[in-house]
mmCIF file of C-alpha atoms in Angstrom:
data_model
loop_
_atom_site.group_PDB
_atom_site.id
_atom_site.type_symbol
_atom_site.label_atom_id
_atom_site.label_comp_id
_atom_site.label_asym_id
_atom_site.label_seq_id
_atom_site.Cartn_x
_atom_site.Cartn_y
_atom_site.Cartn_z
ATOM 1 C CA MET W 1 14.469 19.415 -2.808
ATOM 2 C CA MET W 2 11.170 18.907 -4.589
ATOM 3 C CA ASN W 3 9.417 21.822 -6.209
ATOM 4 C CA ALA W 4 6.102 23.068 -4.861
ATOM 5 C CA ALA W 5 4.181 21.662 -7.824
ATOM 6 C CA SER W 6 5.533 18.133 -7.414
ATOM 7 C CA ILE W 7 3.051 15.330 -8.095
ATOM 8 C CA SER W 8 5.341 12.467 -7.049
ATOM 9 C CA HIS W 9 3.276 11.868 -3.889
ATOM 10 C CA LEU W 10 0.318 11.070 -6.171
ATOM 11 C CA ILE W 11 2.296 8.814 -8.504
ATOM 12 C CA GLU W 12 4.584 6.710 -6.338
ATOM 13 C CA PRO W 13 2.890 4.068 -4.129
ATOM 14 C CA GLY W 14 2.852 5.148 -0.484
ATOM 15 C CA ILE W 15 1.298 4.704 2.926
ATOM 16 C CA ASN W 16 -0.432 7.065 5.334
ATOM 17 C CA ALA W 17 2.174 8.885 7.423
ATOM 18 C CA GLY W 18 0.311 8.040 10.628
ATOM 19 C CA TYR W 19 1.388 4.417 10.135
ATOM 20 C CA VAL W 20 5.037 5.437 9.892
ATOM 21 C CA ARG W 21 4.764 7.637 12.984
ATOM 22 C CA SER W 22 3.463 4.630 14.938
ATOM 23 C CA LEU W 23 6.276 2.469 13.542
ATOM 24 C CA LEU W 24 8.887 5.048 14.589
ATOM 25 C CA ASP W 25 7.403 5.167 18.097
ATOM 26 C CA TYR W 26 7.682 1.374 18.265
ATOM 27 C CA LEU W 27 11.261 1.359 17.004
ATOM 28 C CA LYS W 28 12.137 4.010 19.570
ATOM 29 C CA GLU W 29 10.820 1.691 22.307
ATOM 30 C CA LEU W 30 13.243 -0.932 20.976
ATOM 31 C CA GLY W 31 16.177 1.481 21.228
ATOM 32 C CA LEU W 32 16.340 2.861 17.686
ATOM 33 C CA SER W 33 16.441 6.640 17.837
ATOM 34 C CA PRO W 34 14.710 8.928 15.299
ATOM 35 C CA GLU W 35 18.091 10.580 14.724
ATOM 36 C CA GLN W 36 19.526 7.272 13.508
ATOM 37 C CA VAL W 37 16.557 6.780 11.197
ATOM 38 C CA TRP W 38 17.130 10.203 9.629
ATOM 39 C CA ARG W 39 20.795 9.454 9.093
ATOM 40 C CA TRP W 40 19.647 6.483 7.022
ATOM 41 C CA ILE W 41 16.742 8.138 5.204
ATOM 42 C CA PRO W 42 17.132 11.929 5.188
ATOM 43 C CA GLU W 43 14.536 12.237 2.409
ATOM 44 C CA LEU W 44 11.745 11.720 4.917
ATOM 45 C CA GLY W 45 12.205 15.229 6.285
ATOM 46 C CA PRO W 46 14.567 17.628 7.973
ATOM 47 C CA LYS W 47 13.573 16.804 11.556
ATOM 48 C CA PRO W 48 13.253 13.463 13.425
ATOM 49 C CA ASP W 49 9.509 13.751 13.999
ATOM 50 C CA LEU W 50 8.186 12.836 10.518
ATOM 51 C CA GLY W 51 7.005 16.357 9.908
ATOM 52 C CA PRO W 52 3.769 18.044 10.960
ATOM 53 C CA ARG W 53 0.905 16.752 12.995
ATOM 54 C CA ALA W 54 -2.756 16.885 12.053
ATOM 55 C CA GLY W 55 -3.876 20.207 10.646
ATOM 56 C CA GLN W 56 -0.362 21.346 9.689
ATOM 57 C CA ARG W 57 1.403 21.346 6.360
ATOM 58 C CA ALA W 58 4.756 19.767 5.594
ATOM 59 C CA GLY W 59 7.668 22.199 5.556
ATOM 60 C CA PRO W 60 10.225 22.735 2.793
ATOM 61 C CA GLY W 61 12.341 19.672 2.086
ATOM 62 C CA SER W 62 9.910 17.211 3.623
ATOM 63 C CA GLU W 63 8.812 14.158 1.616
ATOM 64 C CA LEU W 64 5.394 14.301 3.246
ATOM 65 C CA ARG W 65 2.733 15.377 0.787
ATOM 66 C CA TYR W 66 -1.049 15.564 0.939
ATOM 67 C CA ASP W 67 -3.736 13.719 -0.983
ATOM 68 C CA ASN W 68 -7.405 13.921 0.079
ATOM 69 C CA GLY W 69 -6.223 15.830 3.146
ATOM 70 C CA GLN W 70 -3.841 13.072 4.217
ATOM 71 C CA GLU W 71 -0.067 12.727 4.450
ATOM 72 C CA TRP W 72 1.783 9.997 2.572
ATOM 73 C CA VAL W 73 5.205 8.370 2.868
ATOM 74 C CA LYS W 74 6.584 6.689 -0.244
ATOM 75 C CA ALA W 75 6.914 2.908 -0.355
ATOM 76 C CA ARG W 76 10.643 2.968 -1.059
ATOM 77 C CA PHE W 77 11.253 4.847 2.197
ATOM 78 C CA LEU W 78 8.979 2.537 4.195
ATOM 79 C CA ASN W 79 10.778 -0.562 2.938
ATOM 80 C CA GLU W 80 14.208 0.881 3.548
ATOM 81 C CA LEU W 81 13.162 1.771 7.104
ATOM 82 C CA TYR W 82 11.960 -1.768 7.831
ATOM 83 C CA SER W 83 15.064 -3.357 6.287
ATOM 84 C CA ARG W 84 17.588 -1.160 8.069
ATOM 85 C CA ALA W 85 15.770 -1.364 11.410
ATOM 86 C CA SER W 86 15.540 -5.172 11.274
ATOM 87 C CA GLU W 87 19.266 -5.396 10.503
ATOM 88 C CA TRP W 88 20.332 -2.771 13.055
ATOM 89 C CA LEU W 89 18.275 -4.326 15.866
ATOM 90 C CA ASP W 90 19.118 -7.866 14.714
ATOM 91 C CA ASP W 91 15.442 -8.758 14.982
ATOM 92 C CA PRO W 92 13.754 -10.616 12.097
ATOM 93 C CA HIS W 93 10.342 -10.335 13.778
ATOM 94 C CA ILE W 94 10.004 -6.521 13.900
ATOM 95 C CA GLY W 95 7.162 -6.382 11.371
ATOM 96 C CA LEU W 96 5.368 -9.337 12.907
ATOM 97 C CA ARG W 97 5.381 -7.812 16.390
ATOM 98 C CA PHE W 98 4.536 -4.312 15.216
ATOM 99 C CA GLY W 99 1.564 -5.585 13.225
ATOM 100 C CA HIS W 100 0.339 -7.571 16.229
ATOM 101 C CA ARG W 101 -0.084 -4.294 18.136
ATOM 102 C CA ALA W 102 -2.650 -3.052 15.593
ATOM 103 C CA SER W 103 -6.042 -1.657 16.585
ATOM 104 C CA ALA W 104 -8.850 -0.068 14.587
ATOM 105 C CA ALA W 105 -7.127 3.292 15.079
ATOM 106 C CA SER W 106 -3.992 1.919 13.395
ATOM 107 C CA PHE W 107 -5.879 1.645 10.104
ATOM 108 C CA ARG W 108 -7.455 5.072 10.369
ATOM 109 C CA MET W 109 -11.006 5.417 9.035
ATOM 110 C CA VAL W 110 -10.823 2.018 7.298
ATOM 111 C CA GLY W 111 -10.279 0.296 10.646
ATOM 112 C CA PHE W 112 -13.268 2.005 12.273
ATOM 113 C CA LEU W 113 -15.410 1.176 9.233
ATOM 114 C CA ALA W 114 -14.570 -2.496 9.676
ATOM 115 C CA ALA W 115 -15.045 -2.458 13.462
ATOM 116 C CA SER W 116 -18.521 -0.880 13.236
ATOM 117 C CA ALA W 117 -19.775 -3.259 10.499
ATOM 118 C CA PRO W 118 -22.624 -5.741 11.183
ATOM 119 C CA ASP W 119 -20.671 -8.912 10.334
ATOM 120 C CA LEU W 120 -17.285 -10.126 9.125
ATOM 121 C CA LEU W 121 -18.276 -10.047 5.442
ATOM 122 C CA SER W 122 -19.368 -6.406 5.688
ATOM 123 C CA ALA W 123 -16.154 -5.592 7.556
ATOM 124 C CA LEU W 124 -14.063 -7.187 4.806
ATOM 125 C CA LYS W 125 -15.980 -5.293 2.125
ATOM 126 C CA SER W 126 -15.248 -2.055 3.973
ATOM 127 C CA VAL W 127 -11.561 -2.889 3.904
ATOM 128 C CA LEU W 128 -11.598 -3.839 0.216
ATOM 129 C CA HIS W 129 -13.567 -0.791 -0.948
ATOM 130 C CA TYR W 130 -11.869 1.954 1.023
ATOM 131 C CA GLN W 131 -8.333 0.731 1.775
ATOM 132 C CA SER W 132 -6.790 3.237 -0.664
ATOM 133 C CA LEU W 133 -7.624 5.910 1.938
ATOM 134 C CA TYR W 134 -4.964 4.277 4.096
ATOM 135 C CA SER W 135 -2.397 2.557 1.875
ATOM 136 C CA ARG W 136 -1.251 2.461 -1.738
ATOM 137 C CA VAL W 137 1.668 0.099 -1.073
ATOM 138 C CA GLY W 138 -0.517 -3.009 -1.315
ATOM 139 C CA LYS W 139 -4.156 -3.982 -1.050
ATOM 140 C CA MET W 140 -6.179 -6.749 0.536
ATOM 141 C CA VAL W 141 -8.071 -8.966 -1.910
ATOM 142 C CA LEU W 142 -10.744 -11.502 -0.961
ATOM 143 C CA ARG W 143 -10.469 -14.843 -2.766
ATOM 144 C CA GLN W 144 -13.134 -17.444 -2.073
ATOM 145 C CA GLN W 145 -12.911 -21.112 -2.992
ATOM 146 C CA GLU W 146 -15.297 -23.927 -2.175
ATOM 147 C CA ASN W 147 -13.601 -24.976 1.053
ATOM 148 C CA TYR W 148 -11.755 -21.884 2.172
ATOM 149 C CA LEU W 149 -11.651 -18.121 2.148
ATOM 150 C CA SER W 150 -8.397 -16.206 1.796
ATOM 151 C CA LEU W 151 -7.729 -12.563 2.531
ATOM 152 C CA CYS W 152 -4.644 -11.902 0.405
ATOM 153 C CA TRP W 153 -2.273 -8.966 0.535
ATOM 154 C CA ASP W 154 -1.391 -8.081 -3.078
ATOM 155 C CA ALA W 155 1.562 -5.748 -3.522
ATOM 156 C CA ILE W 156 1.234 -2.544 -5.553
ATOM 157 C CA TRP W 157 4.861 -1.617 -5.003
ATOM 158 C CA PRO W 158 6.804 -4.516 -6.635
ATOM 159 C CA ARG W 159 6.662 -7.526 -4.306
ATOM 160 C CA GLN W 160 10.330 -8.368 -4.881
ATOM 161 C CA TRP W 161 11.172 -4.899 -3.543
ATOM 162 C CA MET W 162 9.080 -5.288 -0.395
ATOM 163 C CA ALA W 163 10.961 -5.721 2.866
ATOM 164 C CA TYR W 164 9.638 -8.926 4.401
ATOM 165 C CA PRO W 165 8.932 -7.229 7.789
ATOM 166 C CA ALA W 166 6.650 -4.742 5.974
ATOM 167 C CA VAL W 167 4.594 -7.581 4.484
ATOM 168 C CA GLU W 168 4.478 -9.448 7.789
ATOM 169 C CA ALA W 169 3.352 -6.286 9.575
ATOM 170 C CA SER W 170 0.424 -5.908 7.175
ATOM 171 C CA ILE W 171 -0.719 -9.523 7.515
ATOM 172 C CA ALA W 172 -0.231 -9.515 11.301
ATOM 173 C CA GLY W 173 -2.034 -6.186 11.600
ATOM 174 C CA TRP W 174 -5.170 -7.254 9.746
ATOM 175 C CA HIS W 175 -5.126 -10.638 11.511
ATOM 176 C CA HIS W 176 -4.885 -9.049 14.956
ATOM 177 C CA LEU W 177 -7.505 -6.407 14.152
ATOM 178 C CA GLY W 178 -9.949 -9.039 12.884
ATOM 179 C CA LEU W 179 -9.576 -11.283 15.912
ATOM 180 C CA ASN W 180 -9.937 -8.365 18.299
ATOM 181 C CA MET W 181 -13.023 -7.034 16.502
ATOM 182 C CA LEU W 182 -14.635 -10.468 16.761
ATOM 183 C CA GLY W 183 -13.666 -11.002 20.373
ATOM 184 C CA HIS W 184 -11.422 -13.930 19.350
ATOM 185 C CA ARG W 185 -14.482 -16.038 18.497
ATOM 186 C CA ILE W 186 -12.842 -17.282 15.302
ATOM 187 C CA LYS W 187 -9.281 -18.125 14.331
ATOM 188 C CA ALA W 188 -7.367 -18.345 11.078
ATOM 189 C CA SER W 189 -6.891 -21.832 9.651
ATOM 190 C CA ARG W 190 -3.427 -20.923 8.333
ATOM 191 C CA ILE W 191 -1.173 -18.018 7.323
ATOM 192 C CA THR W 192 1.010 -18.010 4.214
ATOM 193 C CA PHE W 193 3.851 -15.770 3.005
ATOM 194 C CA ARG W 194 5.577 -15.584 -0.356
ATOM 195 C CA HIS W 195 9.054 -14.976 1.090
ATOM 196 C CA LYS W 196 11.405 -17.357 2.863
ATOM 197 C CA ASN W 197 11.301 -17.743 6.625
ATOM 198 C CA ARG W 198 13.884 -15.360 8.113
ATOM 199 C CA GLY W 199 12.954 -15.946 11.749
ATOM 200 C CA GLN W 200 11.757 -18.698 14.067
ATOM 201 C CA LEU W 201 8.668 -20.644 13.018
ATOM 202 C CA ALA W 202 7.595 -21.060 16.651
ATOM 203 C CA VAL W 203 7.405 -17.262 17.041
ATOM 204 C CA TYR W 204 5.155 -16.919 13.979
ATOM 205 C CA GLU W 205 2.822 -19.715 15.083
ATOM 206 C CA SER W 206 2.638 -18.269 18.589
ATOM 207 C CA VAL W 207 1.602 -14.844 17.242
ATOM 208 C CA PHE W 208 -0.939 -16.196 14.740
ATOM 209 C CA ASP W 209 -2.099 -19.201 16.807
ATOM 210 C CA CYS W 210 -2.255 -21.365 13.667
ATOM 211 C CA PRO W 211 0.099 -23.058 11.174
ATOM 212 C CA VAL W 212 2.310 -20.648 9.183
ATOM 213 C CA PHE W 213 3.872 -21.490 5.815
ATOM 214 C CA PHE W 214 6.492 -19.723 3.714
ATOM 215 C CA GLU W 215 7.412 -19.605 0.004
ATOM 216 C CA CYS W 216 3.737 -19.876 -0.947
ATOM 217 C CA GLU W 217 1.709 -18.367 -3.778
ATOM 218 C CA HIS W 218 0.108 -15.598 -1.698
ATOM 219 C CA ASP W 219 0.677 -13.497 1.406
ATOM 220 C CA ALA W 220 -2.633 -14.427 2.977
ATOM 221 C CA ILE W 221 -4.866 -15.113 5.953
ATOM 222 C CA TYR W 222 -7.051 -18.206 5.467
ATOM 223 C CA LEU W 223 -10.461 -18.358 7.141
ATOM 224 C CA ASN W 224 -13.406 -20.743 7.147
ATOM 225 C CA PRO W 225 -16.216 -19.543 4.807
ATOM 226 C CA GLU W 226 -18.851 -19.909 7.509
ATOM 227 C CA ASP W 227 -17.003 -17.290 9.563
ATOM 228 C CA LEU W 228 -18.183 -14.608 7.122
ATOM 229 C CA GLU W 229 -21.535 -14.522 8.919
ATOM 230 C CA CYS W 230 -19.954 -13.982 12.318
ATOM 231 C CA PRO W 231 -21.575 -10.850 13.868
ATOM 232 C CA MET W 232 -19.319 -7.988 14.922
ATOM 233 C CA PRO W 233 -19.647 -7.269 18.660
ATOM 234 C CA GLN W 234 -18.982 -3.541 18.155
ATOM 235 C CA TYR W 235 -21.595 -3.144 15.412
ATOM 236 C CA ASP W 236 -22.920 0.385 15.410
ATOM 237 C CA PRO W 237 -25.230 1.185 12.458
ATOM 238 C CA THR W 238 -25.124 4.944 13.068
ATOM 239 C CA VAL W 239 -21.322 5.102 13.132
ATOM 240 C CA HIS W 240 -20.972 2.673 10.229
ATOM 241 C CA GLU W 241 -23.340 4.581 7.957
ATOM 242 C CA ALA W 242 -21.711 7.902 8.828
ATOM 243 C CA LEU W 243 -18.268 6.538 7.990
ATOM 244 C CA LEU W 244 -19.559 5.006 4.759
ATOM 245 C CA GLU W 245 -21.010 8.358 3.760
ATOM 246 C CA LYS W 246 -17.738 10.129 4.565
ATOM 247 C CA SER W 247 -15.737 7.535 2.608
ATOM 248 C CA ASP W 248 -18.054 7.794 -0.384
ATOM 249 C CA ARG W 249 -17.463 11.544 -0.473
ATOM 250 C CA LEU W 250 -13.744 10.846 -0.901
ATOM 251 C CA LEU W 251 -14.014 7.878 -3.260
ATOM 252 C CA ALA W 252 -16.633 7.857 -6.003
ATOM 253 C CA ILE W 253 -18.017 4.312 -6.338
ATOM 254 C CA HIS W 254 -18.764 2.572 -9.644
ATOM 255 C CA ASP W 255 -20.123 -1.005 -9.763
ATOM 256 C CA GLY W 256 -19.271 -1.516 -6.102
ATOM 257 C CA GLU W 257 -15.653 -0.317 -6.363
ATOM 258 C CA PRO W 258 -13.933 3.076 -6.165
ATOM 259 C CA ILE W 259 -13.781 4.544 -9.669
ATOM 260 C CA VAL W 260 -10.030 5.092 -9.266
ATOM 261 C CA ASP W 261 -9.546 1.357 -8.721
ATOM 262 C CA ARG W 262 -11.676 0.519 -11.766
ATOM 263 C CA VAL W 263 -9.730 2.892 -14.018
ATOM 264 C CA GLU W 264 -6.398 1.610 -12.716
ATOM 265 C CA GLN W 265 -7.472 -1.974 -13.392
ATOM 266 C CA VAL W 266 -8.242 -1.104 -17.018
ATOM 267 C CA LEU W 267 -4.964 0.776 -17.480
ATOM 268 C CA ALA W 268 -2.954 -2.029 -15.865
ATOM 269 C CA VAL W 269 -4.344 -4.672 -18.229
ATOM 270 C CA GLN W 270 -5.422 -3.022 -21.466
ATOM 271 C CA GLY W 271 -3.080 -0.063 -21.197
ATOM 272 C CA ARG W 272 0.189 -2.005 -21.002
ATOM 273 C CA GLY W 273 2.522 -1.024 -23.805
ATOM 274 C CA CYS W 274 0.277 1.787 -25.047
ATOM 275 C CA LEU W 275 -1.246 5.107 -24.012
ATOM 276 C CA MET W 276 -5.023 4.768 -23.583
ATOM 277 C CA SER W 277 -7.315 7.747 -24.040
ATOM 278 C CA ILE W 278 -9.995 8.622 -21.498
ATOM 279 C CA GLU W 279 -12.582 7.868 -24.203
ATOM 280 C CA GLU W 280 -11.275 4.285 -24.490
ATOM 281 C CA VAL W 281 -11.343 3.778 -20.725
ATOM 282 C CA ALA W 282 -14.835 5.275 -20.393
ATOM 283 C CA ASP W 283 -16.088 2.958 -23.130
ATOM 284 C CA THR W 284 -14.555 -0.055 -21.362
ATOM 285 C CA LEU W 285 -16.363 0.918 -18.143
ATOM 286 C CA SER W 286 -19.644 1.658 -19.988
ATOM 287 C CA LEU W 287 -19.530 5.304 -18.879
ATOM 288 C CA GLN W 288 -19.861 8.604 -20.674
ATOM 289 C CA VAL W 289 -16.602 10.575 -20.738
ATOM 290 C CA GLY W 290 -18.182 13.468 -18.866
ATOM 291 C CA GLU W 291 -19.508 11.115 -16.201
ATOM 292 C CA LEU W 292 -16.063 9.541 -15.743
ATOM 293 C CA ARG W 293 -14.431 12.964 -15.436
ATOM 294 C CA ARG W 294 -16.961 14.030 -12.793
ATOM 295 C CA MET W 295 -16.370 10.849 -10.764
ATOM 296 C CA LEU W 296 -12.611 11.293 -10.909
ATOM 297 C CA LYS W 297 -13.010 14.914 -9.830
ATOM 298 C CA ARG W 298 -14.897 13.701 -6.742
ATOM 299 C CA SER W 299 -11.897 11.507 -5.978
ATOM 300 C CA GLN W 300 -9.605 14.550 -6.389
ATOM 301 C CA LEU W 301 -7.613 12.803 -9.101
ATOM 302 C CA GLY W 302 -7.433 13.567 -12.801
ATOM 303 C CA TYR W 303 -7.240 11.037 -15.611
ATOM 304 C CA ARG W 304 -3.694 12.074 -16.496
ATOM 305 C CA THR W 305 -2.566 11.359 -12.939
ATOM 306 C CA LEU W 306 -3.975 7.826 -13.140
ATOM 307 C CA CYS W 307 -2.253 7.290 -16.495
ATOM 308 C CA ASP W 308 0.995 8.503 -14.956
ATOM 309 C CA ARG W 309 0.547 6.091 -12.043
ATOM 310 C CA ALA W 310 -0.045 3.177 -14.394
ATOM 311 C CA LYS W 311 2.971 3.992 -16.552
ATOM 312 C CA PHE W 312 5.185 4.499 -13.500
ATOM 313 C CA ARG W 313 4.208 1.086 -12.105
ATOM 314 C CA GLU W 314 4.838 -0.444 -15.514
ATOM 315 C CA THR W 315 8.272 1.200 -15.532
ATOM 316 C CA LEU W 316 9.124 -0.414 -12.186
ATOM 317 C CA ASP W 317 9.036 -3.831 -13.873
ATOM 318 C CA PHE W 318 12.150 -2.825 -15.813
ATOM 319 C CA LEU W 319 14.122 -0.630 -13.431
ATOM 320 C CA ASP W 320 15.877 -3.392 -11.485
ATOM 321 C CA ALA W 321 17.121 -4.985 -14.716
ATOM 322 C CA GLN W 322 20.372 -3.105 -15.383
ATOM 323 C CA SER W 323 20.643 -4.768 -18.784
ATOM 324 C CA VAL W 324 17.504 -3.006 -20.091
ATOM 325 C CA ASP W 325 18.314 0.479 -21.368
ATOM 326 C CA PHE W 326 15.899 3.381 -21.154
ATOM 327 C CA THR W 327 15.291 3.552 -24.896
ATOM 328 C CA ASP W 328 13.918 0.002 -24.797
ATOM 329 C CA ILE W 329 11.850 0.802 -21.705
ATOM 330 C CA ALA W 330 10.358 3.861 -23.390
ATOM 331 C CA LEU W 331 9.334 1.899 -26.464
ATOM 332 C CA GLN W 332 7.858 -0.975 -24.443
ATOM 333 C CA LEU W 333 5.757 1.505 -22.457
ATOM 334 C CA GLY W 334 4.355 3.062 -25.629
ATOM 335 C CA PHE W 335 6.375 6.299 -25.704
ATOM 336 C CA SER W 336 7.543 7.557 -29.093
ATOM 337 C CA GLU W 337 11.131 8.117 -27.951
ATOM 338 C CA GLN W 338 13.344 8.105 -24.867
ATOM 339 C CA SER W 339 13.296 11.873 -24.353
ATOM 340 C CA VAL W 340 9.495 11.866 -24.019
ATOM 341 C CA PHE W 341 9.695 9.039 -21.477
ATOM 342 C CA THR W 342 12.454 10.821 -19.523
ATOM 343 C CA ARG W 343 10.398 14.026 -19.272
ATOM 344 C CA ALA W 344 7.398 12.027 -18.076
ATOM 345 C CA PHE W 345 9.483 10.155 -15.496
ATOM 346 C CA ARG W 346 10.873 13.426 -14.125
ATOM 347 C CA ARG W 347 7.302 14.648 -13.705
ATOM 348 C CA TRP W 348 6.383 11.449 -11.854
ATOM 349 C CA THR W 349 9.339 11.284 -9.448
ATOM 350 C CA ASP W 350 11.248 14.606 -9.564
ATOM 351 C CA MET W 351 14.330 12.786 -10.890
ATOM 352 C CA SER W 352 15.583 11.102 -14.051
ATOM 353 C CA PRO W 353 15.130 7.346 -14.635
ATOM 354 C CA SER W 354 18.867 6.750 -14.167
ATOM 355 C CA ALA W 355 18.936 8.720 -10.902
ATOM 356 C CA TYR W 356 15.915 6.796 -9.637
ATOM 357 C CA ARG W 357 17.530 3.473 -10.561
ATOM 358 C CA ASN W 358 20.707 4.547 -8.720
ATOM 359 C CA LYS W 359 18.633 5.516 -5.660
ATOM 360 C CA LEU W 360 16.989 2.103 -5.643
ATOM 361 C CA GLY W 361 20.289 0.222 -5.906
ATOM 362 C CA PRO W 362 21.428 0.458 -2.252
ATOM 363 C CA VAL W 363 17.884 -0.190 -1.013
ATOM 364 C CA LEU W 364 17.514 -3.317 -3.143
ATOM 365 C CA SER W 365 20.876 -4.590 -1.921
ATOM 366 C CA ILE W 366 19.583 -4.295 1.656
ATOM 367 C CA LEU W 367 16.401 -6.152 0.748
ATOM 368 C CA GLY W 368 18.431 -8.905 -0.906
#
């Protein structure tokens, strides 16, 4: 059981619990009972209802924790759920079909922000700027070339540890939401996935209504650049501005991006293999230290928490390599010795590095 002061919900990548509730409802329709799910993944909570509803707090023993007033389920549990459900139901298309049911409500406030935007470009910017309110498992990134536009899903949780139905659900969800918001006036030119095809190509192309390719560089939706100007039929300036204002209260913005994202980008690149001070990060972002602290406080996250997140994600690169011992990992991360790293890891996850690696083992074997 986790202690009351646990910060693991802030450190480990996760997804809004509302998403998992919807997934469990869908799996129940397919014949998979909540009781069976909890036999597989008891860490999610003591009862087969994924804990409390809105306005309630998670009870003792539950893995649900709050951040910015929201509940989060850790990525490792989400991926194990998708993998076990796909195997148990003998259905390789679970994620694809679940994602295709998506609506604006499925993506919480981010979905309504996109739906109320004036045009597709504004909708995409809403998704890119505020998606951390909904998911920290992966994020959508807009990449524009001369002849095409791609909306790519970039994993935060290691991509090789992602259950393929979870990735397909994300791509199918954003694809379906976009087409519905635009009244099906545009269509994707193609869909690509990084993993191998585990299902039937005809099913994928029927769902997406375009060519689908596997073992590609990105998990992505490809659109025509001219579609960016397509007006949104549900555009509502009053609703959109109100949601933007509410989102900005939760995520302090710096140079067009949430400050948390900017800090994490610096730590991920310049902070690898070392421990960066807040003064160094502030200087990189051309901010005063006091200003950076105030912006992080608005986001309800401290600098140490972001450093812990960055170091935890860096640690994940080594955990599936059994040949790398923890002394080597500690030194490569910039810790002075293994004991310091072990204490930090316990603070991040409520367990030792070896226990965490052992927990991941069965899950990774399912994913393989």
